[in-house]
C-alpha cells in the first residue's frame, strides 16, 4: 500500500523527485569522485616512485667502477697505486671528476676502498695543490658536527692548523659544516674553506698502501 501511495504521489505531482532516484544519483556522483581521486593518487605515487628509482639509478651509476679520474696536471709517480691514482709517500690519491654533495663524495670514495682526503701536513697540501686543477674546488674529509666540533672521516684527531685554513675561515657556523680545498689562481697552495655540505663539488679520495 505504501509503495502504491508513493507511486500515486509521484504521478500526481510531476515536480516531485523520486527519493530512490535522488539517492542513486548522489551515489553515482560520489563513486565518480572517488574513482577520480583514486586515479589521482595512483598517478602521484607512480610519479614519486619513478623519481625515486631514477635517483637510485643515478646514484648506482655514480657508485660504479666506471668512474674515471680527471687528467692530472702533475705527472707524479704512480708507484704501487692503481691506475689513475697518484702516489705521495705511503698514500694513494684519486682526483674524481664527479660532482656531488659531501655525503655522496664520501660514499664514492668508500666504493674504492678509500676515504675523502685527510690533510696531515703542509707538505701534503702543497703536493695535492700541484696535482689538482687550480681553479676547481674539492671536497675533503673534514666535517663539523652539531656541537661545532670538526672531525676527520678516518678518525684522526683534528688539529686547528692555521696554515690549512684560508683567511677568515672557517666562517659560517650553521650553514657551512663541510670543508673543501678552494680553487685559486693566485696562491700556489690550496687552502681549506667551509661550505654548505649540499654543494656539488669534485672530491679527492685517499687510501694507504
Coordinates of C-alpha atoms in Angstrom, one line a residue:
X1 CA 0.0 0.0 0.0
X2 CA 2.8 2.4 0.9
X3 CA 4.5 1.7 -2.5
X4 CA 1.3 2.4 -4.3
X5 CA 0.8 5.6 -2.4
X6 CA 4.3 6.7 -3.2
X7 CA 3.7 5.9 -6.9
X8 CA 0.4 7.8 -6.8
X9 CA 2.1 10.8 -5.2
X10 CA 4.8 10.9 -7.9
X11 CA 2.3 10.5 -10.7
X12 CA 0.0 13.1 -9.1
X13 CA 2.9 15.6 -8.7
X14 CA 5.3 15.6 -11.7
X15 CA 7.6 18.0 -9.9
X16 CA 8.2 15.6 -7.0
X17 CA 11.6 13.7 -7.3
X18 CA 11.7 10.0 -6.6
X19 CA 13.9 9.7 -3.4
X20 CA 15.4 6.4 -4.7
X21 CA 16.4 8.1 -7.9
X22 CA 17.9 11.0 -5.9
X23 CA 19.9 8.7 -3.7
X24 CA 21.1 6.7 -6.7
X25 CA 22.2 9.9 -8.4
X26 CA 24.2 11.0 -5.3
X27 CA 25.8 7.6 -5.0
X28 CA 26.8 7.7 -8.7
X29 CA 28.4 11.2 -8.2
X30 CA 30.3 10.0 -5.1
X31 CA 31.5 6.9 -6.9
X32 CA 32.8 9.0 -9.8
X33 CA 34.6 11.4 -7.4
X34 CA 36.2 8.5 -5.5
X35 CA 37.3 6.9 -8.8
X36 CA 38.9 10.2 -10.0
X37 CA 40.7 10.6 -6.6
X38 CA 42.0 7.0 -6.9
X39 CA 43.4 7.7 -10.3
X40 CA 45.0 10.9 -9.0
X41 CA 46.6 9.1 -6.0
X42 CA 47.9 6.3 -8.3
X43 CA 49.3 8.9 -10.7
X44 CA 51.1 10.8 -7.8
X45 CA 52.5 7.5 -6.3
X46 CA 53.7 6.4 -9.7
X47 CA 55.4 9.7 -10.4
X48 CA 57.2 9.6 -7.0
X49 CA 58.3 6.1 -7.5
X50 CA 59.7 6.9 -10.9
X51 CA 61.6 9.9 -9.5
X52 CA 63.0 7.8 -6.6
X53 CA 64.0 5.0 -9.0
X54 CA 65.7 7.5 -11.3
X55 CA 67.7 9.0 -8.4
X56 CA 68.7 5.5 -7.2
X57 CA 69.8 4.5 -10.7
X58 CA 71.8 7.7 -11.0
X59 CA 73.4 7.0 -7.6
X60 CA 74.2 3.4 -8.6
X61 CA 75.7 4.7 -11.7
X62 CA 77.9 7.1 -9.8
X63 CA 78.9 4.2 -7.4
X64 CA 80.0 2.0 -10.3
X65 CA 83.6 1.3 -11.2
X66 CA 83.3 3.1 -14.5
X67 CA 84.1 6.5 -12.8
X68 CA 87.3 7.9 -14.3
X69 CA 89.6 10.4 -12.6
X70 CA 90.3 13.8 -14.2
X71 CA 93.5 14.1 -16.2
X72 CA 96.4 15.0 -13.9
X73 CA 98.3 18.2 -14.5
X74 CA 101.1 16.8 -12.4
X75 CA 102.8 13.6 -13.6
X76 CA 103.5 12.1 -10.3
X77 CA 104.8 8.6 -9.5
X78 CA 102.0 6.0 -9.5
X79 CA 104.2 3.5 -7.7
X80 CA 102.2 0.7 -6.3
X81 CA 98.9 2.7 -6.6
X82 CA 96.2 1.6 -9.0
X83 CA 95.9 3.0 -12.5
X84 CA 94.6 6.6 -12.3
X85 CA 95.9 7.1 -8.8
X86 CA 99.0 9.1 -7.8
X87 CA 101.4 8.3 -5.0
X88 CA 102.7 10.6 -2.3
X89 CA 104.8 8.9 0.4
X90 CA 102.7 5.9 1.5
X91 CA 99.3 7.2 0.3
X92 CA 97.5 6.9 -3.0
X93 CA 95.2 9.7 -4.1
X94 CA 92.4 9.7 -6.7
X95 CA 91.0 13.0 -8.1
X96 CA 87.4 12.4 -9.0
X97 CA 85.7 14.3 -11.9
X98 CA 82.2 13.6 -10.4
X99 CA 80.2 16.4 -8.9
X100 CA 78.4 15.5 -5.7
X101 CA 77.5 16.6 -2.2
X102 CA 79.9 15.9 0.6
X103 CA 78.0 12.8 1.7
X104 CA 77.8 11.4 -1.8
X105 CA 81.5 12.1 -2.3
X106 CA 82.3 10.2 0.9
X107 CA 80.3 7.2 -0.4
X108 CA 82.1 7.3 -3.8
X109 CA 85.5 7.2 -2.0
X110 CA 84.2 4.3 0.1
X111 CA 83.3 2.4 -3.0
X112 CA 87.0 2.5 -4.0
X113 CA 88.1 1.2 -0.6
X114 CA 89.2 4.7 0.3
X115 CA 88.0 7.8 2.2
X116 CA 87.9 11.6 1.5
X117 CA 91.3 13.2 1.8
X118 CA 92.7 13.9 5.2
X119 CA 95.2 16.7 5.3
X120 CA 98.1 15.7 7.6
X121 CA 100.8 18.3 6.8
X122 CA 101.5 21.4 4.8
X123 CA 103.8 19.4 2.5
X124 CA 101.0 17.1 1.7
X125 CA 98.7 20.0 0.9
X126 CA 101.3 21.5 -1.4
X127 CA 101.7 18.2 -3.2
X128 CA 97.9 17.9 -3.8
X129 CA 97.8 21.5 -4.9
X130 CA 100.2 20.6 -7.8
X131 CA 98.1 17.6 -8.7
X132 CA 94.6 19.0 -8.9
X133 CA 93.2 21.7 -11.2
X134 CA 93.9 25.2 -9.9
X135 CA 90.5 26.8 -10.3
X136 CA 88.5 23.8 -9.0
X137 CA 87.1 23.2 -5.5
X138 CA 87.4 19.7 -4.0
X139 CA 85.7 18.1 -1.0
X140 CA 88.0 16.7 1.7
X141 CA 87.2 14.5 4.7
X142 CA 86.6 17.2 7.3
X143 CA 83.1 17.9 8.7
X144 CA 81.7 19.8 11.7
X145 CA 79.1 18.2 13.9
X146 CA 76.0 19.8 15.5
X147 CA 78.1 20.7 18.6
X148 CA 80.5 22.7 16.4
X149 CA 83.4 20.2 16.6
X150 CA 85.4 19.4 13.5
X151 CA 86.5 15.8 12.8
X152 CA 88.2 13.8 10.1
X153 CA 86.4 10.9 8.4
X154 CA 89.2 8.5 9.3
X155 CA 89.0 9.3 13.0
X156 CA 92.2 11.3 13.2
X157 CA 92.2 14.0 15.8
X158 CA 91.5 17.4 14.4
X159 CA 94.3 20.0 14.9
X160 CA 93.4 23.6 14.1
X161 CA 96.4 24.4 12.0
X162 CA 96.2 28.0 10.7
X163 CA 98.2 27.1 7.6
X164 CA 95.4 24.8 6.4
X165 CA 92.5 27.3 6.6
X166 CA 92.1 30.2 4.2
X167 CA 91.9 33.7 5.7
X168 CA 88.9 34.3 7.9
X169 CA 88.0 30.6 7.7
X170 CA 86.1 28.7 8.9
X171 CA 83.4 31.3 8.8
X172 CA 79.8 30.3 8.9
X173 CA 78.7 28.4 12.0
X174 CA 75.3 27.0 11.0
X175 CA 75.1 26.9 7.2
X176 CA 78.6 25.6 6.2
X177 CA 79.8 22.5 8.0
X178 CA 81.9 20.7 5.4
X179 CA 85.4 21.5 4.4
X180 CA 86.8 21.8 0.8
X181 CA 90.0 22.9 -0.8
X182 CA 89.4 26.2 -2.5
X183 CA 90.4 26.7 -6.1
X184 CA 92.5 29.7 -6.9
X185 CA 94.9 31.1 -9.5
X186 CA 96.6 33.5 -7.0
X187 CA 98.1 31.0 -4.5
X188 CA 100.4 28.1 -5.1
X189 CA 98.9 26.0 -2.3
X190 CA 95.1 25.4 -1.9
X191 CA 93.6 26.4 1.4
X192 CA 90.6 25.0 3.2
X193 CA 87.3 26.7 3.4
X194 CA 84.0 25.6 4.9
X195 CA 80.9 25.3 2.7
X196 CA 77.3 24.0 2.6
X197 CA 77.5 20.2 2.6
X198 CA 74.9 20.1 -0.2
X199 CA 77.1 21.9 -2.7
X200 CA 78.1 20.0 -5.8
X201 CA 81.9 19.7 -5.9
X202 CA 84.7 17.4 -7.1
X203 CA 86.5 15.5 -4.4
X204 CA 89.8 13.8 -3.5
X205 CA 90.0 10.2 -2.3
X206 CA 92.9 8.7 -0.5
X207 CA 93.9 5.3 0.8
X208 CA 97.1 3.9 2.4
X209 CA 99.3 1.4 0.7

